[in-house]
Amino acid sequence: MKKIKVLAIVGLCVACFLSFTSNTIADTGVNKKVILVGGSLDLTGPAAFMGQGVKRGINLYFNKVNAEGGIHGRKLKYIAEDDGYVVAKTVSNYKKLTLKSRVFCLLGSTGSVGPKALKPYLEEDKIPLVGPYGYTSAMFRPFHTYLFNIYATCEDQAKIFVDYLKTELKLENPVIGLLAEDNEIGQDTIRGAEAQVKKVGWQAPVVELYKRSAIDFSSQVLRLKAKNVDALFFPVISSHSAQILKECQKANFQPLLFATATATDLRFLKMAGDSAYFGKGLRSFATQINHRDNSSGAEEFRAAIAKYDPSNKDPNSFNLFGYGIAKILCEGLQQAGADLTREKLISALEKMDGYETGIFAPMTYGPNNRQGTDSVRILRADHNKKDFVIETGWLHPE
Amino acid sequence: MIIDGLINGIALGCIYALVALGFVLIYKATHVINFAQGEIMMFCSYICYAGSTTFHFNFILSFFFAVIAGFLLGALLERLFIRPLIGYPILPVVIATIGIAMVLQSVAALIWTFEPQKLDPFSGSPYQLWKVSISPVHLWTIIITFILIFLFSLFFRHSLVGIKLRAIAEDLIGSMASGIPVRRMYNFTWGLAGAIGAVAGILVAPVIFIHPHMGSIGLRALPAAVLGSFGSIPGAVVGGIVLGVSETIAGLYLPKEIKDVFPWLLLFLVLLIRPEGIFYTYEQKKV
């Protein structure tokens, strides 16, 4: 009787141990049931509305995939750590995610500064980061094996801006203005515009830069007006875009106005008010679809919200971004096969050739390509609809 | 271009002046630099926003709702966090104001999130006066600031409370000896600074939108208070306008790298020539 008792206890212990180990996450963040994905996002800082939105979008797509059976039978779990838009915290979050939570890979970011700071760590630990939120070429120049970008850079956008003025609007040697922050994005924009105007034989652009802490854009706008700028491109954050539009209206300055993807949603139009429709109106370079339009991607996104996140009554472009990058990662995970390793994921992503997310322009990576896409499409602020309408398909720089 | 720049600069300077006025009022009465002044401004602009959007008040009602809330907030902060520190060295009090700033920022983010919100009661096309265009928000900012400054000068010159506040600023011990309720007056001063912060917040909101970090404008307005001798109400106004105009004009005519540092260069220059600020008046004492 005593023997049987001992055997029962030992058996129970072994069963518990086996059950525990089978559910324990391995070093790579993958076991038979779960794939752990991590991300350092700004959830409480100045870009928290972006970070919160991206997190919600990622969880939306993961919930959808999990409800449909997961990836090769594994459920996806997203662990988001808050960095408050502070680079030092991004690095400590990375340590926490990789050493404590032991995630398999990283997904998403708020801005490009954090992922740039993580480059040496990703390289050392061989951990891929898919879908950093940023428009700067410094994300993939020089080439970085583990950073898989999603968006066309501001350099590409500036080139497309010049191409569009020439080929679609048929302008001849206009005065081009650039108004940007004095950072990498600003430098990318200048580089792209200068290269393209040189190519088409136009005069050099008029450039106005400002610091992030700026609260007043009147002097920049007045200087651009004094130089008779015909077309102005300002790839800046949404609140600054709205401020610039208001300044243009105030100064009665009416060039062709081009903003970037941060200025493509209804909230932005609400902030900008009448100034979005002032003069020749506003066009924006969109790096993703509008979730309110009739495309299949938008319909899929809306259906997913209705089913898996019905409490989200006011979905935004950051939810859509999160949804889109999660879709790219899941496609990579699916193609990597059931025997999942980081190397296999990287290899699968590298084989992506024109992958249609329905959200972004077709994604293409390769052994020497981590940009994903260089395409944007142009939206126009429509006064009657009080919304953006699609003006072009996906455009590449010439 | 210079006239447009000048008008923009005066409007920006009026905002700086109102924020600097909040600094000056508190400093004059209590010798504390309130680093939470910008955040009080931010919080009150959110209250005005909430008045318009959540409670559906019209703008005038939301404006007064926010100003009263600003007064109560300032008085409450003084009562809860500053008064217990009276008698201690000045540093803990200043640190306490920094703490208040951080708490207000977090509470605002908790209630209204970090997403920028729009409060634009002065929307509309700019007015054209000869070749100069002036936006409604700039026009109203200048008008409201000057009305407020006028009312303040009347208040400090002719009202009993104003005279008591001046007396405390001049001679604390003498004021106490003559029966002026100093603590109550301190509380009132914080309330007044909160109310004026509310006005500044509502006026700046259409330009920079409302978000939990908009309080950083408080630090930009600090040189205005220093320029104006950090204790002088007319000094804060003139300092604010000098700062706003110099920033805008420098942006127009000097290399773009200079624009952001120009107010500070100006401040250094003034401090080198007149370390006590432009509006400092020396007391003459009979011996």
Coordinates of C-alpha atoms in Angstrom, one line a residue, chain A residues 44-46 48-49 207-209 211 213-216 218-220 222-223 225-226 239 242-243 246-247 249-252 267 270-273, chain B residues 1 4-5 8 12 16 114-116 118 120 124-126 128 133 135 138 206-209 213 217 220 248 250-254 256 259-260:
Chain A
T44 CA 2.0 56.9 -21.7
G45 CA 4.3 59.5 -23.3
P46 CA 3.9 62.2 -26.0
A48 CA 0.9 57.4 -26.6
F49 CA -2.1 57.8 -28.9
V207 CA 14.2 74.7 -47.2
E208 CA 12.9 75.7 -43.8
L209 CA 13.8 73.6 -40.8
K211 CA 13.2 72.1 -33.9
S213 CA 10.1 72.0 -29.5
A214 CA 8.8 74.8 -31.9
I215 CA 5.4 76.2 -31.1
D216 CA 5.2 78.8 -33.7
S218 CA 4.7 81.8 -38.6
S219 CA 8.2 83.0 -39.5
Q220 CA 8.9 79.9 -41.6
L222 CA 6.2 84.0 -44.0
R223 CA 9.7 83.2 -45.4
K225 CA 5.6 83.0 -48.9
A226 CA 8.2 85.7 -49.5
S239 CA -0.3 68.5 -34.9
A242 CA -2.3 71.3 -38.7
Q243 CA -0.5 74.3 -37.3
K246 CA -3.4 77.3 -40.1
E247 CA -0.4 79.5 -40.6
Q249 CA -4.3 80.3 -44.1
K250 CA -3.5 83.1 -41.8
A251 CA -0.7 84.4 -44.1
N252 CA -3.0 84.0 -47.1
R267 CA -8.8 63.5 -36.5
K270 CA -10.8 68.0 -37.4
M271 CA -7.7 69.6 -36.0
A272 CA -6.9 71.5 -39.1
G273 CA -10.5 72.6 -39.6
Chain B
M1 CA 6.4 90.6 -44.2
D4 CA 2.8 90.3 -40.4
G5 CA 5.8 89.1 -38.4
N8 CA 2.5 87.3 -35.0
L12 CA 2.9 85.0 -29.3
Y16 CA 4.2 84.5 -23.0
F114 CA -2.2 62.0 -25.1
E115 CA -3.9 62.6 -28.4
P116 CA -3.9 66.3 -29.3
K118 CA -8.8 70.8 -30.8
D120 CA -10.6 76.6 -31.6
G124 CA -12.4 81.7 -39.4
S125 CA -10.7 83.4 -42.2
P126 CA -8.1 86.1 -41.4
Q128 CA -7.4 91.8 -44.0
S133 CA -3.7 89.8 -42.5
S135 CA -6.2 85.9 -37.8
H138 CA -4.3 86.5 -32.8
P206 CA -6.0 77.1 -31.0
V207 CA -2.4 77.6 -32.0
I208 CA -0.6 74.5 -30.5
F209 CA -3.7 72.3 -29.7
H213 CA 2.8 68.3 -22.8
I217 CA 5.4 76.6 -23.0
R220 CA 9.6 79.2 -22.7
T248 CA 9.4 85.8 -34.7
A250 CA 14.7 86.6 -35.6
G251 CA 12.9 83.7 -37.4
L252 CA 12.3 86.0 -40.4
Y253 CA 15.6 87.7 -40.8
L254 CA 18.3 85.7 -39.1
K256 CA 17.2 79.5 -39.0
K259 CA 15.6 81.5 -34.2
D260 CA 15.2 79.2 -31.3

